[in-house]
Amino acid sequence: MSSAQTPTPDAPETGPRPGRLTVAAALAALEGLALVAAGVYILVMGLAGEPDDRQQAVTGGITLVVLALLPLLAARGLLKQRSWSRGPAIITQIMALPVAWTLLQADSLAIPGGIALAVVAVAALVLLLNPETTRALGIRGPGNVQNQK
């Protein structure tokens, strides 16, 4: 097989993007946008409001905005069918699960947020680990390595 016939890991698949991949990208983007919104809110409240610790509020807001880059970049990569994007998307979902658990332990209005986050994270993990998604991204399993000469 020549190198012209061998697909590169970052090359998009020639077929249409599966619906599962599109939904997984949408869920990752939704999480990224939620992080941006929460970060901007905390940042604005830290600067305009009267927080207990202004520096901590500003740092927390900036941190959330920067953390939003991971799921947003992963969503973009998934939409373009880049194989590298599945790793950051899966990491985002794994990081979301303990956050959801913490929200579920609260005695407040955070419980519905924890339920929503848990549902989104589990659904995205199922979609990202689906064999159809794996094939669309050009990811080969451990037993599917081809000899190249």
JSON list of C-alpha atoms in Angstrom, two decimals:
[
{"chain": "A", "resi": 1, "resn": "MET", "atom": "CA", "xyz": [0.00, 0.00, 0.00]},
{"chain": "A", "resi": 2, "resn": "SER", "atom": "CA", "xyz": [1.49, 3.37, -0.94]},
{"chain": "A", "resi": 3, "resn": "SER", "atom": "CA", "xyz": [1.53, 6.35, 1.35]},
{"chain": "A", "resi": 4, "resn": "ALA", "atom": "CA", "xyz": [-0.97, 8.06, -0.96]},
{"chain": "A", "resi": 5, "resn": "GLN", "atom": "CA", "xyz": [-3.50, 5.32, -0.20]},
{"chain": "A", "resi": 6, "resn": "THR", "atom": "CA", "xyz": [-2.87, 5.23, 3.55]},
{"chain": "A", "resi": 7, "resn": "PRO", "atom": "CA", "xyz": [-5.12, 7.64, 5.43]},
{"chain": "A", "resi": 8, "resn": "THR", "atom": "CA", "xyz": [-3.40, 9.90, 7.91]},
{"chain": "A", "resi": 9, "resn": "PRO", "atom": "CA", "xyz": [-4.78, 10.04, 11.46]},
{"chain": "A", "resi": 10, "resn": "ASP", "atom": "CA", "xyz": [-5.82, 13.69, 11.11]},
{"chain": "A", "resi": 11, "resn": "ALA", "atom": "CA", "xyz": [-7.34, 13.36, 7.65]},
{"chain": "A", "resi": 12, "resn": "PRO", "atom": "CA", "xyz": [-11.12, 13.49, 7.66]},
{"chain": "A", "resi": 13, "resn": "GLU", "atom": "CA", "xyz": [-12.98, 10.35, 6.67]},
{"chain": "A", "resi": 14, "resn": "THR", "atom": "CA", "xyz": [-14.27, 10.43, 3.09]},
{"chain": "A", "resi": 15, "resn": "GLY", "atom": "CA", "xyz": [-17.82, 9.39, 4.05]},
{"chain": "A", "resi": 16, "resn": "PRO", "atom": "CA", "xyz": [-20.47, 11.55, 5.64]},
{"chain": "A", "resi": 17, "resn": "ARG", "atom": "CA", "xyz": [-20.13, 12.41, 9.32]},
{"chain": "A", "resi": 18, "resn": "PRO", "atom": "CA", "xyz": [-22.24, 10.02, 11.45]},
{"chain": "A", "resi": 19, "resn": "GLY", "atom": "CA", "xyz": [-25.05, 11.53, 13.47]},
{"chain": "A", "resi": 20, "resn": "ARG", "atom": "CA", "xyz": [-23.51, 10.16, 16.67]},
{"chain": "A", "resi": 21, "resn": "LEU", "atom": "CA", "xyz": [-20.35, 12.14, 16.00]},
{"chain": "A", "resi": 22, "resn": "THR", "atom": "CA", "xyz": [-22.32, 15.32, 15.37]},
{"chain": "A", "resi": 23, "resn": "VAL", "atom": "CA", "xyz": [-24.28, 14.89, 18.60]},
{"chain": "A", "resi": 24, "resn": "ALA", "atom": "CA", "xyz": [-21.08, 14.19, 20.57]},
{"chain": "A", "resi": 25, "resn": "ALA", "atom": "CA", "xyz": [-19.56, 17.37, 19.13]},
{"chain": "A", "resi": 26, "resn": "ALA", "atom": "CA", "xyz": [-22.68, 19.34, 20.06]},
{"chain": "A", "resi": 27, "resn": "LEU", "atom": "CA", "xyz": [-22.56, 18.04, 23.65]},
{"chain": "A", "resi": 28, "resn": "ALA", "atom": "CA", "xyz": [-18.87, 18.94, 23.97]},
{"chain": "A", "resi": 29, "resn": "ALA", "atom": "CA", "xyz": [-19.58, 22.41, 22.57]},
{"chain": "A", "resi": 30, "resn": "LEU", "atom": "CA", "xyz": [-22.50, 22.81, 24.99]},
{"chain": "A", "resi": 31, "resn": "GLU", "atom": "CA", "xyz": [-20.21, 22.01, 27.92]},
{"chain": "A", "resi": 32, "resn": "GLY", "atom": "CA", "xyz": [-17.60, 24.44, 26.63]},
{"chain": "A", "resi": 33, "resn": "LEU", "atom": "CA", "xyz": [-20.16, 27.22, 26.26]},
{"chain": "A", "resi": 34, "resn": "ALA", "atom": "CA", "xyz": [-21.48, 26.52, 29.77]},
{"chain": "A", "resi": 35, "resn": "LEU", "atom": "CA", "xyz": [-17.94, 26.85, 31.13]},
{"chain": "A", "resi": 36, "resn": "VAL", "atom": "CA", "xyz": [-17.46, 30.14, 29.28]},
{"chain": "A", "resi": 37, "resn": "ALA", "atom": "CA", "xyz": [-20.78, 31.46, 30.63]},
{"chain": "A", "resi": 38, "resn": "ALA", "atom": "CA", "xyz": [-19.95, 30.42, 34.20]},
{"chain": "A", "resi": 39, "resn": "GLY", "atom": "CA", "xyz": [-16.45, 31.87, 33.93]},
{"chain": "A", "resi": 40, "resn": "VAL", "atom": "CA", "xyz": [-17.67, 35.20, 32.58]},
{"chain": "A", "resi": 41, "resn": "TYR", "atom": "CA", "xyz": [-20.37, 35.37, 35.26]},
{"chain": "A", "resi": 42, "resn": "ILE", "atom": "CA", "xyz": [-17.88, 34.70, 38.07]},
{"chain": "A", "resi": 43, "resn": "LEU", "atom": "CA", "xyz": [-15.42, 37.18, 36.55]},
{"chain": "A", "resi": 44, "resn": "VAL", "atom": "CA", "xyz": [-18.03, 39.94, 36.23]},
{"chain": "A", "resi": 45, "resn": "MET", "atom": "CA", "xyz": [-19.36, 39.31, 39.73]},
{"chain": "A", "resi": 46, "resn": "GLY", "atom": "CA", "xyz": [-15.81, 39.32, 41.05]},
{"chain": "A", "resi": 47, "resn": "LEU", "atom": "CA", "xyz": [-15.08, 42.68, 39.45]},
{"chain": "A", "resi": 48, "resn": "ALA", "atom": "CA", "xyz": [-18.45, 44.42, 39.76]},
{"chain": "A", "resi": 49, "resn": "GLY", "atom": "CA", "xyz": [-19.84, 42.83, 42.89]},
{"chain": "A", "resi": 50, "resn": "GLU", "atom": "CA", "xyz": [-18.52, 42.59, 46.41]},
{"chain": "A", "resi": 51, "resn": "PRO", "atom": "CA", "xyz": [-17.01, 39.11, 46.70]},
{"chain": "A", "resi": 52, "resn": "ASP", "atom": "CA", "xyz": [-15.32, 37.84, 49.83]},
{"chain": "A", "resi": 53, "resn": "ASP", "atom": "CA", "xyz": [-12.07, 37.56, 47.90]},
{"chain": "A", "resi": 54, "resn": "ARG", "atom": "CA", "xyz": [-11.88, 39.53, 44.62]},
{"chain": "A", "resi": 55, "resn": "GLN", "atom": "CA", "xyz": [-8.62, 37.91, 43.52]},
{"chain": "A", "resi": 56, "resn": "GLN", "atom": "CA", "xyz": [-10.03, 34.42, 43.99]},
{"chain": "A", "resi": 57, "resn": "ALA", "atom": "CA", "xyz": [-13.19, 35.30, 42.03]},
{"chain": "A", "resi": 58, "resn": "VAL", "atom": "CA", "xyz": [-11.19, 36.76, 39.14]},
{"chain": "A", "resi": 59, "resn": "THR", "atom": "CA", "xyz": [-8.82, 33.79, 39.10]},
{"chain": "A", "resi": 60, "resn": "GLY", "atom": "CA", "xyz": [-11.74, 31.33, 39.19]},
{"chain": "A", "resi": 61, "resn": "GLY", "atom": "CA", "xyz": [-13.51, 33.10, 36.34]},
{"chain": "A", "resi": 62, "resn": "ILE", "atom": "CA", "xyz": [-10.42, 33.21, 34.14]},
{"chain": "A", "resi": 63, "resn": "THR", "atom": "CA", "xyz": [-9.69, 29.55, 34.93]},
{"chain": "A", "resi": 64, "resn": "LEU", "atom": "CA", "xyz": [-13.16, 28.47, 33.81]},
{"chain": "A", "resi": 65, "resn": "VAL", "atom": "CA", "xyz": [-12.87, 30.44, 30.56]},
{"chain": "A", "resi": 66, "resn": "VAL", "atom": "CA", "xyz": [-9.49, 28.85, 29.83]},
{"chain": "A", "resi": 67, "resn": "LEU", "atom": "CA", "xyz": [-10.79, 25.37, 30.73]},
{"chain": "A", "resi": 68, "resn": "ALA", "atom": "CA", "xyz": [-13.61, 25.90, 28.22]},
{"chain": "A", "resi": 69, "resn": "LEU", "atom": "CA", "xyz": [-11.05, 25.74, 25.43]},
{"chain": "A", "resi": 70, "resn": "LEU", "atom": "CA", "xyz": [-10.65, 21.96, 25.85]},
{"chain": "A", "resi": 71, "resn": "PRO", "atom": "CA", "xyz": [-14.24, 20.94, 25.04]},
{"chain": "A", "resi": 72, "resn": "LEU", "atom": "CA", "xyz": [-14.63, 23.70, 22.44]},
{"chain": "A", "resi": 73, "resn": "LEU", "atom": "CA", "xyz": [-11.51, 22.61, 20.53]},
{"chain": "A", "resi": 74, "resn": "ALA", "atom": "CA", "xyz": [-12.56, 18.98, 20.88]},
{"chain": "A", "resi": 75, "resn": "ALA", "atom": "CA", "xyz": [-16.01, 19.80, 19.47]},
{"chain": "A", "resi": 76, "resn": "ARG", "atom": "CA", "xyz": [-14.46, 21.55, 16.49]},
{"chain": "A", "resi": 77, "resn": "GLY", "atom": "CA", "xyz": [-12.15, 18.60, 15.87]},
{"chain": "A", "resi": 78, "resn": "LEU", "atom": "CA", "xyz": [-15.03, 16.13, 16.12]},
{"chain": "A", "resi": 79, "resn": "LEU", "atom": "CA", "xyz": [-17.03, 18.10, 13.58]},
{"chain": "A", "resi": 80, "resn": "LYS", "atom": "CA", "xyz": [-14.05, 18.03, 11.22]},
{"chain": "A", "resi": 81, "resn": "GLN", "atom": "CA", "xyz": [-13.57, 14.30, 11.95]},
{"chain": "A", "resi": 82, "resn": "ARG", "atom": "CA", "xyz": [-10.05, 14.66, 13.36]},
{"chain": "A", "resi": 83, "resn": "SER", "atom": "CA", "xyz": [-8.87, 11.60, 15.25]},
{"chain": "A", "resi": 84, "resn": "TRP", "atom": "CA", "xyz": [-7.00, 13.64, 17.89]},
{"chain": "A", "resi": 85, "resn": "SER", "atom": "CA", "xyz": [-10.25, 15.25, 19.06]},
{"chain": "A", "resi": 86, "resn": "ARG", "atom": "CA", "xyz": [-11.70, 12.15, 20.71]},
{"chain": "A", "resi": 87, "resn": "GLY", "atom": "CA", "xyz": [-9.10, 12.15, 23.50]},
{"chain": "A", "resi": 88, "resn": "PRO", "atom": "CA", "xyz": [-9.80, 15.69, 24.76]},
{"chain": "A", "resi": 89, "resn": "ALA", "atom": "CA", "xyz": [-13.55, 15.07, 24.40]},
{"chain": "A", "resi": 90, "resn": "ILE", "atom": "CA", "xyz": [-13.34, 11.92, 26.53]},
{"chain": "A", "resi": 91, "resn": "ILE", "atom": "CA", "xyz": [-11.15, 13.67, 29.11]},
{"chain": "A", "resi": 92, "resn": "THR", "atom": "CA", "xyz": [-13.73, 16.46, 29.35]},
{"chain": "A", "resi": 93, "resn": "GLN", "atom": "CA", "xyz": [-16.51, 13.95, 30.04]},
{"chain": "A", "resi": 94, "resn": "ILE", "atom": "CA", "xyz": [-14.46, 12.10, 32.64]},
{"chain": "A", "resi": 95, "resn": "MET", "atom": "CA", "xyz": [-13.69, 15.41, 34.40]},
{"chain": "A", "resi": 96, "resn": "ALA", "atom": "CA", "xyz": [-17.40, 16.32, 34.31]},
{"chain": "A", "resi": 97, "resn": "LEU", "atom": "CA", "xyz": [-18.52, 13.23, 36.21]},
{"chain": "A", "resi": 98, "resn": "PRO", "atom": "CA", "xyz": [-16.98, 14.13, 39.62]},
{"chain": "A", "resi": 99, "resn": "VAL", "atom": "CA", "xyz": [-18.28, 17.69, 39.20]},
{"chain": "A", "resi": 100, "resn": "ALA", "atom": "CA", "xyz": [-21.77, 16.30, 38.57]},
{"chain": "A", "resi": 101, "resn": "TRP", "atom": "CA", "xyz": [-21.43, 14.06, 41.64]},
{"chain": "A", "resi": 102, "resn": "THR", "atom": "CA", "xyz": [-20.43, 17.04, 43.77]},
{"chain": "A", "resi": 103, "resn": "LEU", "atom": "CA", "xyz": [-23.42, 19.04, 42.51]},
{"chain": "A", "resi": 104, "resn": "LEU", "atom": "CA", "xyz": [-25.72, 16.12, 43.30]},
{"chain": "A", "resi": 105, "resn": "GLN", "atom": "CA", "xyz": [-24.47, 16.09, 46.92]},
{"chain": "A", "resi": 106, "resn": "ALA", "atom": "CA", "xyz": [-25.52, 19.74, 47.45]},
{"chain": "A", "resi": 107, "resn": "ASP", "atom": "CA", "xyz": [-28.69, 20.74, 49.26]},
{"chain": "A", "resi": 108, "resn": "SER", "atom": "CA", "xyz": [-29.60, 23.46, 46.82]},
{"chain": "A", "resi": 109, "resn": "LEU", "atom": "CA", "xyz": [-30.60, 24.31, 43.30]},
{"chain": "A", "resi": 110, "resn": "ALA", "atom": "CA", "xyz": [-27.34, 22.75, 42.13]},
{"chain": "A", "resi": 111, "resn": "ILE", "atom": "CA", "xyz": [-28.94, 19.29, 42.09]},
{"chain": "A", "resi": 112, "resn": "PRO", "atom": "CA", "xyz": [-30.73, 19.78, 38.73]},
{"chain": "A", "resi": 113, "resn": "GLY", "atom": "CA", "xyz": [-27.45, 21.08, 37.30]},
{"chain": "A", "resi": 114, "resn": "GLY", "atom": "CA", "xyz": [-25.69, 17.95, 38.54]},
{"chain": "A", "resi": 115, "resn": "ILE", "atom": "CA", "xyz": [-28.33, 15.73, 36.97]},
{"chain": "A", "resi": 116, "resn": "ALA", "atom": "CA", "xyz": [-28.05, 17.58, 33.64]},
{"chain": "A", "resi": 117, "resn": "LEU", "atom": "CA", "xyz": [-24.25, 17.45, 33.69]},
{"chain": "A", "resi": 118, "resn": "ALA", "atom": "CA", "xyz": [-24.21, 13.74, 34.52]},
{"chain": "A", "resi": 119, "resn": "VAL", "atom": "CA", "xyz": [-26.68, 12.94, 31.71]},
{"chain": "A", "resi": 120, "resn": "VAL", "atom": "CA", "xyz": [-24.67, 14.98, 29.18]},
{"chain": "A", "resi": 121, "resn": "ALA", "atom": "CA", "xyz": [-21.34, 13.46, 30.26]},
{"chain": "A", "resi": 122, "resn": "VAL", "atom": "CA", "xyz": [-22.57, 9.86, 30.16]},
{"chain": "A", "resi": 123, "resn": "ALA", "atom": "CA", "xyz": [-24.36, 10.38, 26.83]},
{"chain": "A", "resi": 124, "resn": "ALA", "atom": "CA", "xyz": [-21.26, 11.98, 25.30]},
{"chain": "A", "resi": 125, "resn": "LEU", "atom": "CA", "xyz": [-19.04, 9.13, 26.56]},
{"chain": "A", "resi": 126, "resn": "VAL", "atom": "CA", "xyz": [-21.36, 6.54, 25.04]},
{"chain": "A", "resi": 127, "resn": "LEU", "atom": "CA", "xyz": [-21.35, 8.41, 21.72]},
{"chain": "A", "resi": 128, "resn": "LEU", "atom": "CA", "xyz": [-17.58, 8.92, 21.71]},
{"chain": "A", "resi": 129, "resn": "LEU", "atom": "CA", "xyz": [-16.83, 5.26, 22.46]},
{"chain": "A", "resi": 130, "resn": "ASN", "atom": "CA", "xyz": [-19.27, 3.98, 19.85]},
{"chain": "A", "resi": 131, "resn": "PRO", "atom": "CA", "xyz": [-17.58, 1.87, 17.14]},
{"chain": "A", "resi": 132, "resn": "GLU", "atom": "CA", "xyz": [-19.21, 3.95, 14.38]},
{"chain": "A", "resi": 133, "resn": "THR", "atom": "CA", "xyz": [-17.66, 7.10, 15.84]},
{"chain": "A", "resi": 134, "resn": "THR", "atom": "CA", "xyz": [-14.29, 5.39, 16.15]},
{"chain": "A", "resi": 135, "resn": "ARG", "atom": "CA", "xyz": [-14.38, 4.34, 12.49]},
{"chain": "A", "resi": 136, "resn": "ALA", "atom": "CA", "xyz": [-15.48, 7.81, 11.34]},
{"chain": "A", "resi": 137, "resn": "LEU", "atom": "CA", "xyz": [-12.49, 9.32, 13.15]},
{"chain": "A", "resi": 138, "resn": "GLY", "atom": "CA", "xyz": [-10.12, 6.79, 11.59]},
{"chain": "A", "resi": 139, "resn": "ILE", "atom": "CA", "xyz": [-9.05, 5.34, 14.94]},
{"chain": "A", "resi": 140, "resn": "ARG", "atom": "CA", "xyz": [-7.79, 1.77, 14.76]},
{"chain": "A", "resi": 141, "resn": "GLY", "atom": "CA", "xyz": [-7.93, -0.58, 17.70]},
{"chain": "A", "resi": 142, "resn": "PRO", "atom": "CA", "xyz": [-4.94, -2.43, 19.11]},
{"chain": "A", "resi": 143, "resn": "GLY", "atom": "CA", "xyz": [-5.49, -5.51, 16.92]},
{"chain": "A", "resi": 144, "resn": "ASN", "atom": "CA", "xyz": [-6.04, -3.54, 13.70]},
{"chain": "A", "resi": 145, "resn": "VAL", "atom": "CA", "xyz": [-2.52, -2.30, 13.03]},
{"chain": "A", "resi": 146, "resn": "GLN", "atom": "CA", "xyz": [-1.55, -2.84, 9.40]},
{"chain": "A", "resi": 147, "resn": "ASN", "atom": "CA", "xyz": [1.97, -3.58, 8.27]},
{"chain": "A", "resi": 148, "resn": "GLN", "atom": "CA", "xyz": [3.36, -0.77, 6.17]},
{"chain": "A", "resi": 149, "resn": "LYS", "atom": "CA", "xyz": [6.31, -1.39, 3.87]}
]
